[in-house]
Amino acid sequence: MRILISGGGVAGLSAGIDLVAGGHDVTLVERSNHLRVNGSPIDIRGESIGVTAKMGVLDPIRARRIGMSERIEFVDASDRVVAVLQPVEVNDTADDVEIPREDLVTILRAALPTTAPLIFGESISALHDDGAGVDVEFASGARDRFDLVVGADGMHSATRRLTFGPEHRFLRHLGFYTAIAALPARARRDGRNSMFNLPGRMAGITGYQDKALSVFLFRSPWIDYDYRDLEAQKKLLTDAFAGQRDWRIDELLEAALADPELYFDSVSQIEMDTWHRGRVVLVGDAAYCASPLSGRGTSLALTGAWFLAEALREHPDDVERACEQYERLQRPHVLRAQATAAPGGDLLAPPTLEAIAARNERLRTASR
Ligand SMILES: Cc1cc2nc3c(=O)[nH]c(=O)nc-3n(C[C@H](O)[C@H](O)[C@H](O)COP(=O)(O)OP(=O)(O)OC[C@H]3O[C@@H](n4cnc5c(N)ncnc54)[C@H](O)[C@@H]3O)c2cc1C
């Protein structure tokens, strides 16, 4: 089959590798003009470890694994530790791997066969599925026809919008926004992971290897803005901490404003009854984003891409049946991942001063 994949993140690259291995003729388009490798380290858990082995990328992944799940210190405005969050054993199996997102994306990119072009700065602008194939118009003005279109274009998927309807029908905002930006390594003093709370807000410093990151989480109702507008994102972040100068907030905001690769998004989940329609199918965050609070988005992207490719291998002449099989195998993983996301926000960004004090007290009692 001729297959178009929209999105060059973990889901898109994985689908590319798996579908080429299944004998398909694959093209990827990525809206950004480069591989987006930033973000904090991510986890590869449970069944997705086996999937990376079958994809032939487990060895390089293991070689780049890190042990980041260190303790997090909650600090007051004077940088005194007021409570400690011990590393919780959240792994599914002892084989689970934590790896910098940049390393995973780079490994997957290297494993994508050269027969599958990855076109940067390109995206789908229109789709027409006539039952026998899908006519695609691209933002560049190019047109082509494919047997299958795979939407792997993330939480704000354009493929989903064009095929299933507007985002608000499927997106459930969990009440938080998050941001991650690069910091100079020296900002992470003594290798500590520190977080400072204001009511409903958290600003922190975390890191791995010789890297440091500023992280933010704040409570907010849904904000209607152009999610592709980096300047708007920077303004929303600074507005959320407006007038607050305590601890190292100034320094962290300054770093976020200076980072051209700032990651900023709502903490949301995508909930859909079905992930395919005709010859268009969704994988990864586009179909079933579980939010960064789940720690399972990458694992879902890996298993989803694998189940889809496997189903197409088993039902080469029946896209509908293949997509049904993909959904049946993937759905239990999605339900589990989405169910784990909710409590993290309350722990990291309690809503009031009283709730912050109660959280600290609870953690102190637990560590005695
Ligand atoms: C820059 C970045 C940083 C991230 N950092 C973190 C993090 O720190 N912690 C965390 O838990 N999760 C993070 N995520 C999300 C995490 O990568 C995903 O939850 C998970 O890996 C599933 O990946 P995905 O490929 O489905 O989605 P994504 O990783 O979001 O990848 C989607 C890809 O599609 C591209 N794209 C978007 N729209 C279009 C379009 N219209 N046409 C073509 N391409 C398009 C995007 O540029 C991106 O490369 C980050 C995502 C990105 C893009």
Short mmCIF file of C-alpha atoms and ligand atoms in Angstrom, two decimals:
data_model
loop_
_atom_site.label_atom_id
_atom_site.label_comp_id
_atom_site.label_asym_id
_atom_site.label_seq_id
_atom_site.Cartn_x
_atom_site.Cartn_y
_atom_site.Cartn_z
CA MET A 1 0.00 0.00 0.00
CA ARG A 2 1.02 3.64 -0.47
CA ILE A 3 0.76 5.14 3.00
CA LEU A 4 1.06 8.77 4.09
CA ILE A 5 1.96 9.46 7.73
CA SER A 6 1.26 12.95 9.09
CA GLY A 7 3.66 13.78 11.95
CA GLY A 8 7.29 12.93 12.66
CA GLY A 9 7.11 12.41 16.43
CA VAL A 10 7.38 9.11 18.28
CA ALA A 11 4.10 7.78 16.85
CA GLY A 12 4.82 8.85 13.26
CA LEU A 13 8.41 7.61 13.16
CA SER A 14 7.42 4.32 14.81
CA ALA A 15 4.56 3.81 12.37
CA GLY A 16 7.00 4.57 9.55
CA ILE A 17 9.49 1.94 10.73
CA ASP A 18 6.77 -0.69 11.33
CA LEU A 19 4.90 -0.07 8.08
CA VAL A 20 8.04 -0.15 5.92
CA ALA A 21 8.89 -3.46 7.60
CA GLY A 22 5.42 -4.64 6.54
CA GLY A 23 6.34 -3.99 2.92
CA HIS A 24 4.50 -0.69 2.43
CA ASP A 25 5.54 2.36 0.47
CA VAL A 26 5.62 5.06 3.16
CA THR A 27 5.94 8.87 3.07
CA LEU A 28 6.04 11.06 6.20
CA VAL A 29 5.27 14.77 6.43
CA GLU A 30 6.27 16.83 9.47
CA ARG A 31 4.91 20.35 9.93
CA SER A 32 8.00 21.62 11.69
CA ASN A 33 11.10 22.30 9.59
CA HIS A 34 13.24 20.07 11.79
CA LEU A 35 12.93 17.03 14.04
CA ARG A 36 11.38 18.15 17.33
CA VAL A 37 13.67 16.55 19.88
CA ASN A 38 13.16 18.68 22.99
CA GLY A 39 11.12 17.85 26.09
CA SER A 40 11.85 16.06 29.31
CA PRO A 41 12.91 12.40 29.49
CA ILE A 42 10.12 9.93 28.82
CA ASP A 43 9.34 6.37 29.87
CA ILE A 44 9.06 3.24 27.77
CA ARG A 45 7.00 0.83 29.78
CA GLY A 46 5.47 -2.64 29.84
CA GLU A 47 4.55 -4.08 26.48
CA SER A 48 6.15 -1.22 24.55
CA ILE A 49 9.59 -2.51 25.57
CA GLY A 50 8.86 -5.74 23.66
CA VAL A 51 7.67 -3.64 20.76
CA THR A 52 10.98 -1.73 20.57
CA ALA A 53 12.77 -5.11 20.53
CA LYS A 54 10.66 -6.23 17.56
CA MET A 55 11.35 -2.90 15.84
CA GLY A 56 15.10 -3.53 16.26
CA VAL A 57 15.72 -0.40 18.38
CA LEU A 58 15.86 -1.81 21.91
CA ASP A 59 19.67 -2.02 22.05
CA PRO A 60 20.31 1.64 21.19
CA ILE A 61 17.46 2.62 23.52
CA ARG A 62 19.00 0.66 26.40
CA ALA A 63 22.37 2.22 25.64
CA ARG A 64 20.89 5.70 26.17
CA ARG A 65 18.75 4.89 29.21
CA ILE A 66 19.05 7.17 32.21
CA GLY A 67 18.08 6.87 35.87
CA MET A 68 16.24 10.12 36.36
CA SER A 69 13.49 9.13 38.77
CA GLU A 70 15.31 10.78 41.59
CA ARG A 71 13.71 12.46 44.52
CA ILE A 72 11.94 15.77 44.06
CA GLU A 73 12.32 18.43 46.72
CA PHE A 74 9.54 20.92 47.32
CA VAL A 75 11.17 24.14 48.51
CA ASP A 76 10.01 27.41 50.04
CA ALA A 77 10.89 30.90 48.81
CA SER A 78 14.25 30.71 50.65
CA ASP A 79 15.10 27.44 48.87
CA ARG A 80 14.65 25.47 52.10
CA VAL A 81 13.34 21.93 51.56
CA VAL A 82 9.83 21.68 53.02
CA ALA A 83 8.87 18.22 51.74
CA VAL A 84 10.35 15.45 49.64
CA LEU A 85 8.71 13.27 47.03
CA GLN A 86 10.57 9.98 47.01
CA PRO A 87 10.93 8.20 43.70
CA VAL A 88 7.85 6.06 43.44
CA GLU A 89 8.14 2.65 41.87
CA VAL A 90 5.85 3.20 38.92
CA ASN A 91 7.42 0.81 36.46
CA ASP A 92 5.46 -2.06 34.96
CA THR A 93 8.48 -4.33 34.79
CA ALA A 94 12.16 -4.15 35.74
CA ASP A 95 12.87 -3.79 32.01
CA ASP A 96 11.20 -0.37 31.80
CA VAL A 97 13.43 2.35 30.40
CA GLU A 98 13.64 6.08 30.96
CA ILE A 99 15.36 7.90 28.12
CA PRO A 100 15.78 11.53 27.03
CA ARG A 101 13.08 12.32 24.48
CA GLU A 102 15.75 13.69 22.14
CA ASP A 103 17.60 10.34 22.19
CA LEU A 104 14.47 8.30 21.49
CA VAL A 105 13.38 10.52 18.60
CA THR A 106 16.92 10.48 17.18
CA ILE A 107 17.12 6.66 17.43
CA LEU A 108 13.75 6.25 15.70
CA ARG A 109 14.75 8.71 12.98
CA ALA A 110 17.94 6.73 12.35
CA ALA A 111 15.95 3.49 12.17
CA LEU A 112 13.49 4.85 9.61
CA PRO A 113 14.56 3.30 6.29
CA THR A 114 15.78 5.78 3.70
CA THR A 115 13.12 4.45 1.33
CA ALA A 116 10.58 6.35 3.45
CA PRO A 117 11.01 10.08 2.81
CA LEU A 118 10.45 12.39 5.78
CA ILE A 119 9.42 15.76 4.37
CA PHE A 120 9.86 18.69 6.76
CA GLY A 121 7.85 21.90 6.64
CA GLU A 122 4.90 20.10 5.07
CA SER A 123 1.41 19.23 6.27
CA ILE A 124 -1.94 18.04 5.03
CA SER A 125 -4.44 20.78 4.20
CA ALA A 126 -7.29 18.69 2.73
CA LEU A 127 -8.27 15.02 2.51
CA HIS A 128 -10.82 13.31 0.29
CA ASP A 129 -11.45 9.61 0.87
CA ASP A 130 -13.48 8.07 -1.98
CA GLY A 131 -13.42 4.54 -0.58
CA ALA A 132 -10.73 3.28 -2.97
CA GLY A 133 -8.06 5.77 -1.87
CA VAL A 134 -7.45 9.16 -0.31
CA ASP A 135 -6.66 12.28 -2.32
CA VAL A 136 -4.45 14.58 -0.28
CA GLU A 137 -3.71 18.26 -0.71
CA PHE A 138 -0.67 19.62 1.07
CA ALA A 139 0.04 23.06 2.49
CA SER A 140 2.75 23.48 -0.18
CA GLY A 141 0.13 23.06 -2.89
CA ALA A 142 1.31 19.55 -3.83
CA ARG A 143 -1.32 16.81 -4.34
CA ASP A 144 -1.07 13.03 -4.17
CA ARG A 145 -3.17 9.91 -3.68
CA PHE A 146 -2.62 7.25 -1.03
CA ASP A 147 -4.22 3.95 -0.02
CA LEU A 148 -4.08 4.89 3.65
CA VAL A 149 -3.44 8.07 5.67
CA VAL A 150 -2.08 7.69 9.21
CA GLY A 151 -2.58 10.73 11.44
CA ALA A 152 0.30 10.82 13.93
CA ASP A 153 0.23 14.58 14.30
CA GLY A 154 -0.16 14.87 18.06
CA MET A 155 -2.82 16.14 20.43
CA HIS A 156 -3.89 18.98 18.11
CA SER A 157 -4.00 16.63 15.11
CA ALA A 158 -4.99 18.22 11.80
CA THR A 159 -5.75 14.76 10.38
CA ARG A 160 -8.28 14.23 13.16
CA ARG A 161 -9.88 17.62 12.59
CA LEU A 162 -10.18 17.05 8.82
CA THR A 163 -11.60 13.54 9.22
CA PHE A 164 -13.56 13.47 12.48
CA GLY A 165 -14.39 17.12 13.22
CA PRO A 166 -13.30 19.92 15.55
CA GLU A 167 -10.88 19.31 18.39
CA HIS A 168 -13.27 20.33 21.19
CA ARG A 169 -15.40 17.22 20.52
CA PHE A 170 -12.55 14.94 21.58
CA LEU A 171 -10.28 16.94 23.87
CA ARG A 172 -10.82 16.80 27.63
CA HIS A 173 -8.84 19.54 29.36
CA LEU A 174 -7.63 18.35 32.77
CA GLY A 175 -7.41 21.89 34.16
CA PHE A 176 -3.65 22.51 33.84
CA TYR A 177 -1.10 23.94 31.43
CA THR A 178 2.51 22.82 31.37
CA ALA A 179 5.73 24.25 29.97
CA ILE A 180 9.26 22.90 29.65
CA ALA A 181 12.33 24.86 28.55
CA ALA A 182 16.09 24.42 28.48
CA LEU A 183 18.20 25.90 31.27
CA PRO A 184 21.97 26.28 31.55
CA ALA A 185 23.25 23.13 33.30
CA ARG A 186 24.66 25.18 36.20
CA ALA A 187 21.10 26.25 37.12
CA ARG A 188 20.53 22.82 38.65
CA ARG A 189 22.54 23.36 41.81
CA ASP A 190 24.08 20.23 43.31
CA GLY A 191 22.05 18.09 40.89
CA ARG A 192 18.86 18.76 42.87
CA ASN A 193 15.34 18.53 41.44
CA SER A 194 13.51 21.41 43.13
CA MET A 195 9.94 22.60 42.85
CA PHE A 196 8.39 25.73 44.27
CA ASN A 197 4.65 26.22 44.69
CA LEU A 198 2.32 29.16 44.64
CA PRO A 199 -1.39 28.42 44.92
CA GLY A 200 -2.33 26.51 41.77
CA ARG A 201 1.15 26.91 40.29
CA MET A 202 4.48 25.13 40.28
CA ALA A 203 7.82 26.28 38.89
CA GLY A 204 10.74 23.91 39.12
CA ILE A 205 14.16 22.79 38.00
CA THR A 206 14.85 19.24 36.99
CA GLY A 207 17.54 17.55 35.01
CA TYR A 208 19.42 14.51 33.79
CA GLN A 209 22.99 13.86 32.71
CA ASP A 210 24.49 17.34 32.23
CA LYS A 211 21.14 18.92 31.24
CA ALA A 212 18.84 21.17 33.22
CA LEU A 213 15.23 22.05 32.45
CA SER A 214 12.76 24.54 33.82
CA VAL A 215 9.31 23.02 34.31
CA PHE A 216 6.03 24.77 34.96
CA LEU A 217 2.56 23.56 35.77
CA PHE A 218 -0.36 25.87 36.44
CA ARG A 219 -4.08 25.55 36.87
CA SER A 220 -6.23 27.26 34.30
CA PRO A 221 -9.51 26.74 32.51
CA TRP A 222 -9.19 26.06 28.79
CA ILE A 223 -7.59 29.01 26.95
CA ASP A 224 -8.67 29.71 23.41
CA TYR A 225 -5.56 30.75 21.47
CA ASP A 226 -3.57 29.60 18.44
CA TYR A 227 -1.57 26.70 19.92
CA ARG A 228 1.06 27.12 17.15
CA ASP A 229 1.84 30.68 18.24
CA LEU A 230 5.04 30.52 20.32
CA GLU A 231 4.83 34.18 21.34
CA ALA A 232 1.28 33.68 22.59
CA GLN A 233 2.48 30.67 24.60
CA LYS A 234 5.26 32.70 26.18
CA LYS A 235 2.78 35.41 27.14
CA LEU A 236 0.37 32.89 28.68
CA LEU A 237 3.21 31.44 30.73
CA THR A 238 4.43 34.82 32.00
CA ASP A 239 0.85 35.94 32.70
CA ALA A 240 0.33 32.85 34.85
CA PHE A 241 3.22 33.95 37.08
CA ALA A 242 2.65 37.72 36.74
CA GLY A 243 3.82 39.72 39.75
CA GLN A 244 5.50 36.67 41.30
CA ARG A 245 9.21 37.06 41.96
CA ASP A 246 9.69 34.53 44.75
CA TRP A 247 12.35 31.82 44.70
CA ARG A 248 13.88 31.55 41.20
CA ILE A 249 10.76 32.28 39.17
CA ASP A 250 12.37 35.22 37.34
CA GLU A 251 15.34 33.14 36.25
CA LEU A 252 13.13 30.26 35.08
CA LEU A 253 10.76 32.50 33.13
CA GLU A 254 13.68 34.25 31.51
CA ALA A 255 15.01 30.89 30.31
CA ALA A 256 11.58 29.91 28.97
CA LEU A 257 11.25 33.19 27.07
CA ALA A 258 14.69 32.69 25.52
CA ASP A 259 14.07 29.10 24.38
CA PRO A 260 12.93 28.88 20.73
CA GLU A 261 11.91 25.25 21.40
CA LEU A 262 9.76 25.99 24.45
CA TYR A 263 7.20 23.18 24.92
CA PHE A 264 3.89 24.60 26.11
CA ASP A 265 0.53 22.89 26.02
CA SER A 266 -2.65 22.20 27.90
CA VAL A 267 -2.69 19.05 29.98
CA SER A 268 -5.46 17.24 28.19
CA GLN A 269 -6.63 13.86 27.02
CA ILE A 270 -8.10 12.84 23.69
CA GLU A 271 -11.09 10.56 23.97
CA MET A 272 -12.57 8.98 20.84
CA ASP A 273 -14.97 6.07 20.32
CA THR A 274 -13.08 5.06 17.21
CA TRP A 275 -9.71 5.97 15.74
CA HIS A 276 -10.40 5.19 12.11
CA ARG A 277 -12.78 6.27 9.41
CA GLY A 278 -12.52 4.74 5.95
CA ARG A 279 -8.90 4.94 4.87
CA VAL A 280 -7.78 7.38 7.56
CA VAL A 281 -6.52 6.10 10.93
CA LEU A 282 -5.00 7.88 13.94
CA VAL A 283 -2.12 6.77 16.19
CA GLY A 284 -0.44 8.25 19.26
CA ASP A 285 -1.57 11.49 20.90
CA ALA A 286 -3.75 12.30 17.88
CA ALA A 287 -6.02 9.41 18.82
CA TYR A 288 -5.57 8.85 22.55
CA CYS A 289 -3.37 11.44 24.22
CA ALA A 290 -3.12 10.49 27.89
CA SER A 291 -1.33 13.77 28.90
CA PRO A 292 2.20 14.19 30.30
CA LEU A 293 0.79 13.44 33.76
CA SER A 294 0.25 9.80 32.73
CA GLY A 295 3.91 9.15 31.86
CA ARG A 296 2.63 6.68 29.27
CA GLY A 297 2.14 8.69 26.06
CA THR A 298 5.30 7.38 24.45
CA SER A 299 4.52 3.77 25.34
CA LEU A 300 1.07 4.18 23.80
CA ALA A 301 2.58 5.63 20.63
CA LEU A 302 4.93 2.64 20.29
CA THR A 303 2.32 -0.06 20.90
CA GLY A 304 -0.28 1.71 18.76
CA ALA A 305 2.01 1.97 15.74
CA TRP A 306 3.01 -1.68 16.16
CA PHE A 307 -0.56 -3.03 16.49
CA LEU A 308 -1.62 -1.04 13.43
CA ALA A 309 1.23 -2.35 11.28
CA GLU A 310 0.69 -5.91 12.52
CA ALA A 311 -3.04 -5.73 11.78
CA LEU A 312 -2.35 -4.49 8.24
CA ARG A 313 0.08 -7.38 7.80
CA GLU A 314 -2.61 -9.85 8.85
CA HIS A 315 -5.40 -8.24 6.81
CA PRO A 316 -3.61 -6.76 3.79
CA ASP A 317 -6.78 -6.47 1.71
CA ASP A 318 -9.16 -5.28 4.38
CA VAL A 319 -8.30 -1.89 5.92
CA GLU A 320 -11.52 -1.82 7.93
CA ARG A 321 -10.82 -5.18 9.57
CA ALA A 322 -7.19 -4.26 10.21
CA CYS A 323 -8.17 -1.00 11.90
CA GLU A 324 -10.73 -2.79 14.05
CA GLN A 325 -8.07 -5.25 15.19
CA TYR A 326 -5.66 -2.38 15.94
CA GLU A 327 -8.28 -0.66 18.08
CA ARG A 328 -9.19 -3.87 19.93
CA LEU A 329 -5.56 -4.55 20.90
CA GLN A 330 -4.64 -0.95 21.72
CA ARG A 331 -7.77 0.16 23.60
CA PRO A 332 -6.94 -1.58 26.94
CA HIS A 333 -3.53 0.13 27.04
CA VAL A 334 -5.17 3.51 26.40
CA LEU A 335 -7.81 3.09 29.11
CA ARG A 336 -5.15 2.19 31.64
CA ALA A 337 -2.85 5.08 30.71
CA GLN A 338 -5.63 7.66 30.73
CA ALA A 339 -6.86 6.46 34.13
CA THR A 340 -3.46 7.07 35.76
CA ALA A 341 -3.13 10.74 34.77
CA ALA A 342 -5.55 12.55 37.05
CA PRO A 343 -3.93 12.67 40.54
CA GLY A 344 -0.51 14.04 39.46
CA GLY A 345 -1.70 17.62 39.04
CA ASP A 346 -3.04 17.89 42.58
CA LEU A 347 0.27 16.62 43.95
CA LEU A 348 2.46 18.96 41.93
CA ALA A 349 0.27 22.09 41.94
CA PRO A 350 -2.16 22.10 44.88
CA PRO A 351 -4.86 24.77 44.44
CA THR A 352 -4.47 26.81 47.68
CA LEU A 353 -1.89 27.66 50.36
CA GLU A 354 -3.76 25.30 52.71
CA ALA A 355 -3.61 22.49 50.17
CA ILE A 356 0.13 23.09 49.64
CA ALA A 357 0.70 22.89 53.41
CA ALA A 358 -1.43 19.73 53.66
CA ARG A 359 0.51 18.12 50.78
CA ASN A 360 3.81 18.93 52.47
CA GLU A 361 2.59 17.56 55.79
CA ARG A 362 1.40 14.37 54.13
CA LEU A 363 4.77 13.85 52.44
CA ARG A 364 6.68 14.56 55.66
CA THR A 365 4.53 12.03 57.56
CA ALA A 366 5.00 9.44 54.84
CA SER A 367 8.79 9.78 54.92
CA ARG A 368 9.10 9.42 58.70
C1 LIG B 1 8.42 19.17 21.16
C2 LIG B 1 7.69 18.19 22.04
C3 LIG B 1 8.07 18.06 23.38
C4 LIG B 1 7.39 17.16 24.22
N1 LIG B 1 7.79 17.06 25.51
C5 LIG B 1 7.15 16.20 26.33
C6 LIG B 1 7.53 16.06 27.69
O1 LIG B 1 8.44 16.73 28.15
N2 LIG B 1 6.85 15.18 28.48
C7 LIG B 1 5.83 14.43 27.96
O2 LIG B 1 5.24 13.64 28.70
N3 LIG B 1 5.44 14.54 26.67
C8 LIG B 1 6.06 15.40 25.85
N4 LIG B 1 5.66 15.52 24.54
C9 LIG B 1 4.55 14.68 24.08
C10 LIG B 1 5.04 13.27 23.80
O3 LIG B 1 6.09 13.33 22.86
C11 LIG B 1 3.88 12.45 23.26
O4 LIG B 1 2.86 12.41 24.25
C12 LIG B 1 4.21 11.00 22.92
O5 LIG B 1 5.54 10.78 22.60
C13 LIG B 1 3.34 10.54 21.76
O6 LIG B 1 3.90 11.07 20.58
P1 LIG B 1 3.11 11.49 19.29
O7 LIG B 1 4.07 11.23 18.17
O8 LIG B 1 1.77 10.89 19.22
O9 LIG B 1 2.87 13.06 19.47
P2 LIG B 1 3.93 14.24 19.46
O10 LIG B 1 5.14 13.90 20.22
O11 LIG B 1 3.18 15.47 19.85
O12 LIG B 1 4.37 14.36 17.91
C14 LIG B 1 3.53 14.87 16.92
C15 LIG B 1 4.39 15.35 15.76
O13 LIG B 1 3.53 15.78 14.71
C16 LIG B 1 3.96 17.06 14.27
N5 LIG B 1 2.75 17.76 13.77
C17 LIG B 1 1.83 18.43 14.47
N6 LIG B 1 0.87 18.88 13.65
C18 LIG B 1 1.21 18.48 12.40
C19 LIG B 1 0.59 18.61 11.14
N7 LIG B 1 -0.56 19.29 10.99
N8 LIG B 1 1.21 18.06 10.06
C20 LIG B 1 2.38 17.38 10.19
N9 LIG B 1 3.01 17.23 11.39
C21 LIG B 1 2.42 17.76 12.46
C22 LIG B 1 4.58 17.72 15.48
O14 LIG B 1 5.48 18.76 15.12
C23 LIG B 1 5.28 16.54 16.13
O15 LIG B 1 6.56 16.34 15.60
C24 LIG B 1 6.30 16.40 23.69
C25 LIG B 1 5.93 16.54 22.36
C26 LIG B 1 6.60 17.43 21.53
C27 LIG B 1 6.19 17.56 20.07
#
